[in-house]
XYZ file of C-alpha atoms in Angstrom:
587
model
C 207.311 -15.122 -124.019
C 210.256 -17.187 -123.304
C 211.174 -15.814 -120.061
C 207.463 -16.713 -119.303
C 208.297 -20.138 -120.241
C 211.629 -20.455 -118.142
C 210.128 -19.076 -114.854
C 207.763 -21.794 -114.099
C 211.528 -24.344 -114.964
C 213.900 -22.684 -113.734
C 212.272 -19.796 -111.080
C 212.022 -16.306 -110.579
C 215.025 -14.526 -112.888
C 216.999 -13.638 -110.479
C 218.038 -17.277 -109.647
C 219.405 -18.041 -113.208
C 219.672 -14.155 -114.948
C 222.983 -12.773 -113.680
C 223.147 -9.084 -113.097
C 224.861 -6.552 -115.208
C 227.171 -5.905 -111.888
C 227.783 -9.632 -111.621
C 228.616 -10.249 -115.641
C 230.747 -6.934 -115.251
C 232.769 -8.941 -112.026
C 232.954 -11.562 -113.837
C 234.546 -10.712 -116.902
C 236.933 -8.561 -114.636
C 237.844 -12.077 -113.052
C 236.807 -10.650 -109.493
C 236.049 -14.124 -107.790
C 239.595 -15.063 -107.985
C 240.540 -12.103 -106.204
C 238.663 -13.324 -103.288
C 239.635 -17.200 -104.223
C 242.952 -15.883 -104.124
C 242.305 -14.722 -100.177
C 240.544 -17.479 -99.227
C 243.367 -20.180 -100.522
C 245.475 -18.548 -98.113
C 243.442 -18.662 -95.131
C 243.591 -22.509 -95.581
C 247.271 -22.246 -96.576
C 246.753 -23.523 -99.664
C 249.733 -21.467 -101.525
C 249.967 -23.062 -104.866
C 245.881 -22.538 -105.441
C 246.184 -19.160 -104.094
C 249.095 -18.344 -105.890
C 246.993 -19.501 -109.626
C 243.719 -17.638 -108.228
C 246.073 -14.538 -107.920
C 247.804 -15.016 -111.609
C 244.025 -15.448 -112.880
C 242.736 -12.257 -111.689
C 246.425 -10.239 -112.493
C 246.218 -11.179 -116.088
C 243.051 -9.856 -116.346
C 244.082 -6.784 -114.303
C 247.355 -6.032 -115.043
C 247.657 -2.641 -113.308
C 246.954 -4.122 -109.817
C 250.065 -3.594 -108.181
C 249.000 -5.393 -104.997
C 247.952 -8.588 -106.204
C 251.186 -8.093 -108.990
C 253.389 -7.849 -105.020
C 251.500 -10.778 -103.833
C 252.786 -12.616 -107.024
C 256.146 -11.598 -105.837
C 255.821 -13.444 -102.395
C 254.381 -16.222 -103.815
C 257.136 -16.916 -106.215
C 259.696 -15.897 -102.903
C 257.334 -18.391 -100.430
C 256.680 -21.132 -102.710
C 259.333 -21.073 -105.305
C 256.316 -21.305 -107.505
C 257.371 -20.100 -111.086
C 255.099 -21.665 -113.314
C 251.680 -19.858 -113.126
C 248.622 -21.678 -114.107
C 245.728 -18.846 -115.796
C 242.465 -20.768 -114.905
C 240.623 -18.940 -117.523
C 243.128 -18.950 -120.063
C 241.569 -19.480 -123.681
C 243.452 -22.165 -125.474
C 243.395 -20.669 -128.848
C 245.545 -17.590 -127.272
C 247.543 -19.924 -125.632
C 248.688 -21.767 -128.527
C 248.923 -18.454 -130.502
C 251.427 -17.186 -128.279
C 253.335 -20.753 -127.660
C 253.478 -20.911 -131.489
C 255.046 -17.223 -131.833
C 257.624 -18.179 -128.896
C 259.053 -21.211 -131.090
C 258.972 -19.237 -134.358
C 260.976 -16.245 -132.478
C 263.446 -19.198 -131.592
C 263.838 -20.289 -135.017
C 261.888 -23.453 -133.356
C 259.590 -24.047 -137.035
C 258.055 -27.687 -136.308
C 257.266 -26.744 -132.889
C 255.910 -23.698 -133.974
C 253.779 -24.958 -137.157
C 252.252 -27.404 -133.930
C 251.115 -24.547 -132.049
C 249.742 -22.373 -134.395
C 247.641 -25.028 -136.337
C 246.557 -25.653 -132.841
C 245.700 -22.478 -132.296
C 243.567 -21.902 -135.744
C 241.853 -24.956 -134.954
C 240.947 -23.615 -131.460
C 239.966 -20.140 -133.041
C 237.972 -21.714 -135.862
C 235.937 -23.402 -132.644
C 235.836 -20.944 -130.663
C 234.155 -18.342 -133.553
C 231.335 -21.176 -133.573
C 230.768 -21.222 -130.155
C 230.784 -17.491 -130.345
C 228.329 -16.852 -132.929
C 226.008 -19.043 -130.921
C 226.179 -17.135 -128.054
C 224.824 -14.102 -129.751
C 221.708 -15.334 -130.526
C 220.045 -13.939 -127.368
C 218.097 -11.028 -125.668
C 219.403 -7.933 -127.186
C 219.559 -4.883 -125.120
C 218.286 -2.316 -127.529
C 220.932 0.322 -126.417
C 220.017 2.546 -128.879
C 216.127 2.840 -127.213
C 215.123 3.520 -124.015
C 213.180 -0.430 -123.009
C 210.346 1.508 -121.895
C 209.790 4.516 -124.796
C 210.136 1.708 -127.562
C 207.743 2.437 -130.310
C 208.580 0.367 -133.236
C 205.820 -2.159 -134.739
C 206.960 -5.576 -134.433
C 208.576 -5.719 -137.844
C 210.948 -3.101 -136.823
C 211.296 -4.805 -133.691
C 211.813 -7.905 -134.916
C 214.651 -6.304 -137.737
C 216.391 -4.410 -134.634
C 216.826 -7.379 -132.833
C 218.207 -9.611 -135.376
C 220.683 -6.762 -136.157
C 221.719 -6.109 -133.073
C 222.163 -10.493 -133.288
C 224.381 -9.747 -136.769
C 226.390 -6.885 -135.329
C 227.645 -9.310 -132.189
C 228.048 -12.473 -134.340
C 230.461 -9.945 -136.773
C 232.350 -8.664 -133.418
C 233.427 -12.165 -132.583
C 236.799 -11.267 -134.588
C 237.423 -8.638 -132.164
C 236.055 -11.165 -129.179
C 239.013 -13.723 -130.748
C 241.361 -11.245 -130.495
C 240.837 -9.768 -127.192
C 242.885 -11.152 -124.039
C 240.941 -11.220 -121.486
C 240.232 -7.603 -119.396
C 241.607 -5.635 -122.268
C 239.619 -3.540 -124.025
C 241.828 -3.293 -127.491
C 242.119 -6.827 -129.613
C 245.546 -8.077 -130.578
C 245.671 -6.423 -133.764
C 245.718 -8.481 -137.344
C 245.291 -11.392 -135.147
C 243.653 -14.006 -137.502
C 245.965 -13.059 -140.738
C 249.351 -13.382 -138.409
C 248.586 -16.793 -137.806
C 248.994 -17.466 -141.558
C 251.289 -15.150 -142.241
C 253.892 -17.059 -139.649
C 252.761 -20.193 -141.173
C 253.621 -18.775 -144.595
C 257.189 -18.708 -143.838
C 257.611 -20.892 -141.378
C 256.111 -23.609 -143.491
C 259.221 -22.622 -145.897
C 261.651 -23.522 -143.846
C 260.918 -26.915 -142.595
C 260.507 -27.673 -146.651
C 256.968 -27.598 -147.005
C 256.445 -25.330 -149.719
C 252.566 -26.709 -150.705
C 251.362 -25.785 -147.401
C 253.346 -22.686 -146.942
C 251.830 -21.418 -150.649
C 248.461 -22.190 -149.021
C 249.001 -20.445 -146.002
C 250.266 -17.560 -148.277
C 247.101 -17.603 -150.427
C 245.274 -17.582 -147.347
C 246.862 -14.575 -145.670
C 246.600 -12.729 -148.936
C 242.675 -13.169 -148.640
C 242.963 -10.501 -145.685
C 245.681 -8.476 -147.346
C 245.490 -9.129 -151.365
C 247.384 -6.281 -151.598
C 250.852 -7.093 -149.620
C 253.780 -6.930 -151.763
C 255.573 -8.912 -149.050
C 253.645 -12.044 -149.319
C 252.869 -11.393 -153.221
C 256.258 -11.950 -153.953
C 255.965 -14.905 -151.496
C 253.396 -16.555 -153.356
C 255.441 -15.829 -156.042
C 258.353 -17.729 -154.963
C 256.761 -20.866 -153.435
C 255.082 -21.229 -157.315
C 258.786 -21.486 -158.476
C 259.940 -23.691 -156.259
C 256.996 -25.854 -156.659
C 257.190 -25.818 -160.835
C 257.265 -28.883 -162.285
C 256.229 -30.850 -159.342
C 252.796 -29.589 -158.428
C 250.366 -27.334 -160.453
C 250.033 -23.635 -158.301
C 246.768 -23.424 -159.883
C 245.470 -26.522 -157.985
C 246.629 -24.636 -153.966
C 243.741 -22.751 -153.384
C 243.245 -20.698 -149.752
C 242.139 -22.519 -146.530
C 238.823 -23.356 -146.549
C 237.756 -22.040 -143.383
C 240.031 -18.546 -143.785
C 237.809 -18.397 -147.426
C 233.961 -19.396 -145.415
C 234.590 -16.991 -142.552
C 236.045 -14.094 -145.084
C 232.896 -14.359 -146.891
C 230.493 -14.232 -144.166
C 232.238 -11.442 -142.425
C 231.680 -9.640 -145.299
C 228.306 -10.685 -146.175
C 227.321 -8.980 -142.554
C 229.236 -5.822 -143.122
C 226.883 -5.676 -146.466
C 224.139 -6.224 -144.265
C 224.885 -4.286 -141.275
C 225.221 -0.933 -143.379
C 221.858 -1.280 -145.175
C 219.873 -2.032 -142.209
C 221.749 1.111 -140.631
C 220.421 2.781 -143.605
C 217.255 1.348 -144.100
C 216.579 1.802 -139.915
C 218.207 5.199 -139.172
C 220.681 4.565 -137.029
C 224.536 4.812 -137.178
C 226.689 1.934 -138.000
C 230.170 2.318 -138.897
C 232.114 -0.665 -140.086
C 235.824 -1.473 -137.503
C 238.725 -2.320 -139.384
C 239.254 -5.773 -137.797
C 242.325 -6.368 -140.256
C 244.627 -3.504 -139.010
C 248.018 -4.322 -140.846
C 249.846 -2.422 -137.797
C 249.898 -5.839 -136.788
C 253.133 -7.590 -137.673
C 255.443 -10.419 -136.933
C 258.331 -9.363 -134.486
C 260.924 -10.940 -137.022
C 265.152 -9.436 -136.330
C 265.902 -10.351 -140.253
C 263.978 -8.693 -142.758
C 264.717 -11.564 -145.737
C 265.674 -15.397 -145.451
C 268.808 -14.727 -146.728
C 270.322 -12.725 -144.145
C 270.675 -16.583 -142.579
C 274.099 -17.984 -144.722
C 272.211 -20.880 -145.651
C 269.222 -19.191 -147.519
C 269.724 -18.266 -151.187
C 269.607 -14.768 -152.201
C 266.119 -14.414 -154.076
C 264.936 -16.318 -151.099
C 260.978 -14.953 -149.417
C 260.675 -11.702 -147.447
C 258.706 -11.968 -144.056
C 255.424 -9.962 -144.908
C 255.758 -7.018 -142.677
C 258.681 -5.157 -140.579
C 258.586 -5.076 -136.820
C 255.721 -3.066 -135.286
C 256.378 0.015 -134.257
C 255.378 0.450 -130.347
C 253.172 2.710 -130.445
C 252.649 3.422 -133.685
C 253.918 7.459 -133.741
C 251.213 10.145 -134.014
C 253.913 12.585 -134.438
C 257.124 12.445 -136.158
C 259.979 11.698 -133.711
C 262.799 13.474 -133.004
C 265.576 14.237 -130.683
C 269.138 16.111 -130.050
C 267.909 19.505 -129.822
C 270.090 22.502 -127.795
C 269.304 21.700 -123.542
C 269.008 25.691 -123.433
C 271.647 25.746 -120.594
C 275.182 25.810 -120.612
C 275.601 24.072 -117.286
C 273.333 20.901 -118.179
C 275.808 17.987 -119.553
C 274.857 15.392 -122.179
C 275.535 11.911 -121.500
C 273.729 8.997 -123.682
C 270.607 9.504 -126.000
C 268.043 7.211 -127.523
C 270.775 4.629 -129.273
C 273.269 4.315 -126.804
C 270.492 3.705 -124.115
C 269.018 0.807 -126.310
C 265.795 2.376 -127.042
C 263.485 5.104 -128.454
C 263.192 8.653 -127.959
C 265.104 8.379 -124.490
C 268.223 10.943 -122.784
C 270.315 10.523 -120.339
C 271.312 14.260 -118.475
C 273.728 15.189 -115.986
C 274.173 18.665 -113.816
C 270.275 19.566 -114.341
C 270.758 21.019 -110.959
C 273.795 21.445 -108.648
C 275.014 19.699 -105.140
C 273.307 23.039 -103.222
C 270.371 22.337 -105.316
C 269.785 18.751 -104.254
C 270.671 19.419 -100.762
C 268.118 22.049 -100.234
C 265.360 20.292 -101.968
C 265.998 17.259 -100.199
C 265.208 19.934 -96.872
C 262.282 20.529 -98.158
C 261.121 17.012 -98.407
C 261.783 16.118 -95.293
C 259.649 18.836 -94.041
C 255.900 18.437 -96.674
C 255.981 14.997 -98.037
C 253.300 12.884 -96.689
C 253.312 8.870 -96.677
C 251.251 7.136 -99.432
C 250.886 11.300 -100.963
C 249.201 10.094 -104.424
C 248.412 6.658 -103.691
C 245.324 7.244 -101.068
C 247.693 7.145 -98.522
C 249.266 4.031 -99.135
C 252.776 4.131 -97.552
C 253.978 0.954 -99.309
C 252.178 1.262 -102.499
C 254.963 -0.689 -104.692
C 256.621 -2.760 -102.539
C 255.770 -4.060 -98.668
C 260.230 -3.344 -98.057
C 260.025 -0.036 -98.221
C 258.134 3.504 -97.500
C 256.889 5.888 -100.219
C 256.354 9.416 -99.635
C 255.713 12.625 -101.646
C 254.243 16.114 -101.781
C 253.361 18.258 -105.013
C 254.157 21.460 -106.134
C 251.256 23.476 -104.612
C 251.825 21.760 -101.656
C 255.449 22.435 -100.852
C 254.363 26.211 -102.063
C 251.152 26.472 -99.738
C 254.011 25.360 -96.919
C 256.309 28.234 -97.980
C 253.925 30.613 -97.530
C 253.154 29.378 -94.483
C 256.216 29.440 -93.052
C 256.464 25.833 -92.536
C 259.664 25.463 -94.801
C 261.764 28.398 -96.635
C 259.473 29.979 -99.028
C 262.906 30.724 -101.198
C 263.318 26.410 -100.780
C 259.499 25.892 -101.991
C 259.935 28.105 -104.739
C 263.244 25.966 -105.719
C 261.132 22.874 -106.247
C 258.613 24.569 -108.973
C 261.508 26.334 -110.777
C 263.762 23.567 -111.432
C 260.531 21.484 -112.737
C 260.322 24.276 -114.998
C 263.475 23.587 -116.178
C 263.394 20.027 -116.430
C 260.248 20.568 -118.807
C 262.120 23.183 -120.905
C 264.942 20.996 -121.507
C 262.511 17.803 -122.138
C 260.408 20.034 -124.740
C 263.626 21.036 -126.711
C 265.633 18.381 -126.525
C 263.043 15.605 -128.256
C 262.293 19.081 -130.937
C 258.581 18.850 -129.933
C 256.555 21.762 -132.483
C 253.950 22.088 -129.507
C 253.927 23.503 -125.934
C 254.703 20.147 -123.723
C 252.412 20.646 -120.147
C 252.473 19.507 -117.087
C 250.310 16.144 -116.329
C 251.647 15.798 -112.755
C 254.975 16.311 -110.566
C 255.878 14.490 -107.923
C 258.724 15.113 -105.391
C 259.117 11.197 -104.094
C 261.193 9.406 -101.697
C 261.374 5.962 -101.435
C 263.343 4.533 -97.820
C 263.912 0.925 -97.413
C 262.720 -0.484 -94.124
C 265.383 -2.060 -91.989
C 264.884 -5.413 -90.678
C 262.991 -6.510 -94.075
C 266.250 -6.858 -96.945
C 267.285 -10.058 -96.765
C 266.776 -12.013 -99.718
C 264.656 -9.443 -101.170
C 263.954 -10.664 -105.553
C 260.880 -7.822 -105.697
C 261.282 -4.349 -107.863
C 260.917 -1.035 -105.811
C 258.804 -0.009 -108.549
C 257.362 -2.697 -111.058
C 258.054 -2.783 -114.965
C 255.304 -0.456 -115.986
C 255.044 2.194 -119.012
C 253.668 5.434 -117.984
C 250.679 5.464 -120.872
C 249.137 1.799 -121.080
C 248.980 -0.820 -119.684
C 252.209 -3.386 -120.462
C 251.387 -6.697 -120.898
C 254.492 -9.019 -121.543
C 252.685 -12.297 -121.995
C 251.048 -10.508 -125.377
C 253.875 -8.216 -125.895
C 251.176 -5.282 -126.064
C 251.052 -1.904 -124.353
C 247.190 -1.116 -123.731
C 246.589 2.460 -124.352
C 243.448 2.524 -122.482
C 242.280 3.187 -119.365
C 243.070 3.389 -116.676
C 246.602 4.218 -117.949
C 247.155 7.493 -118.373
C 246.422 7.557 -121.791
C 247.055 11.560 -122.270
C 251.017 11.533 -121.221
C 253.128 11.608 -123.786
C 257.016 12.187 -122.317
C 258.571 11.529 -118.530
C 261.344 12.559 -116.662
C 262.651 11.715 -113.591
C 265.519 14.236 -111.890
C 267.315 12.555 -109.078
C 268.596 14.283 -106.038
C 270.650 12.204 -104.191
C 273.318 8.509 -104.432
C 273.800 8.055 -100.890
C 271.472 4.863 -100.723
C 272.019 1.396 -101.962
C 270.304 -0.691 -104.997
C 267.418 1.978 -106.691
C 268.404 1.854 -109.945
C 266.399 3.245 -112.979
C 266.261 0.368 -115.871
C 264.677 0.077 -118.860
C 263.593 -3.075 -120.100
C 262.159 -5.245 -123.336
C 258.161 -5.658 -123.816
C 258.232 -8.971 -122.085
C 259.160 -6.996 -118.535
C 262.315 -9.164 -117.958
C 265.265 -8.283 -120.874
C 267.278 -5.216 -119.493
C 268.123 -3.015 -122.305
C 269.448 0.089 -119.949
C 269.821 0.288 -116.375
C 270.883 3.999 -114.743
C 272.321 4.815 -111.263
C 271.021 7.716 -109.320
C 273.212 10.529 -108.369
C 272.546 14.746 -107.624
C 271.484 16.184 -110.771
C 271.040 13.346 -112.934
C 267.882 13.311 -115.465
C 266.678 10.640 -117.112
C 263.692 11.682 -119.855
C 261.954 9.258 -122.507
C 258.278 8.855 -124.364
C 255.707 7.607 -121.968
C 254.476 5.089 -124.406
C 254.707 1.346 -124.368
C 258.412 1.488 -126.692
C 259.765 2.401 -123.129
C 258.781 -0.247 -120.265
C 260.439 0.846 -117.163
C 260.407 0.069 -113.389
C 263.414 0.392 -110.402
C 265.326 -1.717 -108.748
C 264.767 -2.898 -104.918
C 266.187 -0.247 -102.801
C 267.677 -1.917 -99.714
C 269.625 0.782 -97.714
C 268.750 4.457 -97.506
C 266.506 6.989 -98.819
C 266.283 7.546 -102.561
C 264.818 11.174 -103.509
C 263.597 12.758 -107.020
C 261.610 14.507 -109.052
C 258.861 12.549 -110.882
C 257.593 14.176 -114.205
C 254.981 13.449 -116.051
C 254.207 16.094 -119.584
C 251.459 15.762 -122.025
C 250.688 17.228 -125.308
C 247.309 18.113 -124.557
C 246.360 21.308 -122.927
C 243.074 19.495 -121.839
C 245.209 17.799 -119.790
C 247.183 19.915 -118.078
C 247.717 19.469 -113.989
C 245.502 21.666 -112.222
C 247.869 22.218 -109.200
C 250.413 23.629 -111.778
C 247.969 25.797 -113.108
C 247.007 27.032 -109.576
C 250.887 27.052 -108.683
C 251.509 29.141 -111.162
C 248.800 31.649 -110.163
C 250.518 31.629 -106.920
C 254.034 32.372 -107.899
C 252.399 35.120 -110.213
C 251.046 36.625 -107.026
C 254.074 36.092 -105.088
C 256.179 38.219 -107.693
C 253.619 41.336 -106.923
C 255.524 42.364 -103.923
C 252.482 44.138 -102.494
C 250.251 41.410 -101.718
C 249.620 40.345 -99.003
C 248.012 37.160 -96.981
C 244.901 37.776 -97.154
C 245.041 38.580 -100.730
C 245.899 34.936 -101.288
C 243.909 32.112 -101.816
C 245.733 28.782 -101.795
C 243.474 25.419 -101.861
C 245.920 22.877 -102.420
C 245.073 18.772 -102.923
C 247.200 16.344 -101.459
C 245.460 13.722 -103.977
C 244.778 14.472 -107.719
């Protein structure tokens, strides 16, 4: 009936009904990538150099518009990106963190007032929006057989069940699937203290009540609370601070439509099971654990609420320092001395005739772009990437192409490298292949000078890092299934390359290691262990990229057909026509 009404207004649907492809571009940020193009044809570089930053925060894993950044920033000298779709609530969210982590308190009480106020407006705005078409995806449109009273109830609770997702919507940066988590309660919790410290102890014993309305149960901000009331005794009644207003209205509704959602689930038959939108994984990333670590504090002074996150949050207990099974291998730093988590630092993995007849073999399967669709700059427009996999470099042994003994080389010693990697970190489960990669990366003469780009961008290898949010995404299309990586270098007779590790926000170095024959550098793929490597900008720098998971499902299907063929290969009577290799140079 009302799309009856709007056609004779407005025309045929298609003129003012966007398609699902177009919403789906859209909310992916697509135009800009073309705005981005465009700008530059008229040589407008600061507008195309914003158009690219808008579509890359929305699309963080796009390493050529993340290498266009680079030139921008090289070209322009522009620094400070503008995101034209940036919501201003996030904005001020993460403004307001930045000048708490700097001990910055007024500034930071600004920002995230700011920021509530812009949430509080924007949770209006979104509740509005769901009162629309629904798309009944639980029916098929044209097999829909309720009476209109059922129709009419499945409608308004497909209405309900968007209108109580807008906490997720709040808390999601744009193209990212997972929400910041705890998002709403963090904003009072940092008020909470921060609140104490410039003096205010009214408003920070409101912001504490209000926090507690999400988490009644936190000992943290209990004792808080607690402590505020003294300080306040005698001056003000505690009675008379009650929660936020708005924190208390939107509590109450939220709950009000969880009531509501699960007896209409009931009542209609269909599944409904209620998110936890208040995930306490969520903390502040705070150094001290109480006020009085700071000389100036007194000693029965408030704790922060909650300890620093853990990144990820471990589905398995970690653990490292177990034997490396050979005698010849050689420790050389673990997890604390290389300023992280679950990461090792090897030397003598394989020996100088080792690395010299690998790097023979390279020269004569890897393929430019191998892995990347044939993209022979892939990372980095200074340099040339090339690679071959295990079946490969086997299917060229047999073949006669390169020493089958030299083939063979390459899938031992990645058998190796996963042995050690499996009991060094004291894993109770088989660790698998996901993928292995023998890479070289050469740096193209005539293009060095002044080069400020990465040969390899800060990336971790099982979500998707985003500094501005100081998130890893563990969703697609990261690799979601890895769970450790290794990388065995074969060579030091190039110049820059180095491995580093760095800090969630993609710029603090917390480890940086130099390539040389035998070297092995292992760690958890996971967000706790952003990496990337530096520029290379002389020579040819060669290893052995390994990824492992956990999950058999995942296991690499060339190793699985590799290790068919070595099986065969060890039955001396076989023959070639016995064989049957089909090797992919793209998984």
């Amino acid at each position: 009936c009302v799309r009856r009404c709007e056609e004779p207004r407005l025309g045929a649907v298609s003129r003012h009904r966007a398609a699902e492809e177009v919403r789906a571009d859209f909310q992916r940020r697509v135009p800009y990538s073309y705005l981005q193009r465009a700008y530059i044809q008229l040589n407008k570089l600061e507008e195309a150099a914003n158009a690219a930053h808008t579509f890359f925060m929305a699309n963080p894993e796009h390493m050529e518009i993340q290498q266009d950044l680079e030139n921008y920033k090289t070209t322009s000298g522009k620094v400070n990106l503008i995101d034209r779709e940036a919501r201003q609530h996030m904005e001020d969210y993460s403004a307001g963190v930045r000048h708490y982590d700097r001990e910055e308190y007024e500034l930071a009480i600004e920002f995230l007032e700011r920021a509530l106020k812009g949430y509080y407006s924007e949770d209006e705005d979104c509740q509005i929006m769901c009162e629309g078409p629904q798309r009944f995806e639980e029916h098929e449109y044209l097999d829909y057989k309720a009476g209109l009273y059922e129709a009419i109830a499945d409608h308004y609770m497909q209405v309900l069940a968007c209108k109580h997702d807008c906490v997720r919507e709040l808390a999601t940066r744009s193209g990212r699937i997972s929400p910041i988590e705890n998002f709403l309660p963090l904003h009072y919790d940092y008020l909470q203290f921060a609140y104490y410290r410039v003096g205010d102890y009214v408003k920070a014993l409101e912001c504490a009540k209000s926090y507690l309305l999400f988490h009644p149960d936190d000992e943290d901000v209990l004792e808080n609370a607690g402590y505020y009331e003294g300080l306040l005794e005698g001056t003000v009644d505690p009675a008379t601070i009650k929660p936020r207003k708005e924190a208390r209205t939107l509590l109450r509704r939220h709950k009000l439509e969880s009531h509501l959602l699960q007896v209409a689930a009931a009542g209609l038959g269909y599944a409904y099971t209620e998110p936890n939108y208040w995930n306490r994984y969520g903390a502040r990333q705070d150094e001290h654990s109480v006020p009085s670590s700071i000389s100036s504090e007194p000693e029965d002074g408030p704790r922060l609420s909650l300890t620093k996150k853990p990144m990820p949050k471990p589905d398995r207990e970690l653990k490292e320092g177990g034997p490396l099974l050979y005698n010849d291998v050689k420790f050389v730093y673990n997890s604390q001395q290389l300023n992280g988590t679950q990461r090792v630092l090897l030397d003598n993995v394989i020996s100088e005739e080792q690395c010299r007849e690998l790097h023979r073999v390279a020269s004569g399967i890897m393929l430019a772009g191998d892995g990347y669709r044939g993209k022979t700059s892939p990372h980095t427009p200074n340099e040339r990437f090339e690679g071959a996999t295990v079946l490969k470099a086997l299917k060229y042994g047999y073949e006669g192409r390169v020493p089958l003994k030299s083939a063979r080389l390459f899938y031992d010693i990645s058998e190796k490298a996963r042995r050690i990697v499996e009991s060094y970190f004291l894993l109770n489960s088989t660790l698998y292949f996901s993928y292995t990669h023998l890479v070289c990366r050469t740096a193209l003469s005539g293009q060095q000078e002044r080069r400020n780009d990465l040969s390899h961008p800060i990336h971790a290898d099982n979500c998707l890092l985003d500094p501005e949010a100081n998130e890893c995404w563990k969703e697609p299309p990261a690799y979601t299934f890895r769970d450790y990586s290794a990388l065995l270098y074969m060579n030091a007779d190039f110049e820059g390359g180095e491995f580093i590790f760095t800090e969630m926000d993609a710029k603090t170095v917390t480890a940086s290691i130099k390539p040389k024959c035998g070297r092995m550098i292992s760690f958890s793929s996971g967000g706790e262990n952003p990496h990337g490597v530096k520029a290379v900008t002389k020579g040819q720098r060669c290893a052995v990229a390994l990824w492992f998971t956990l999950d058999p499902l995942y296991r690499e299907l060339e190793r699985i057909q590799a290790d068919e063929v070595i099986a065969m290969l060890d039955q001396e009577h076989l023959g070639p026509s016995e064989m049957n290799i089909n090797p992919k140079d793209e998984l």
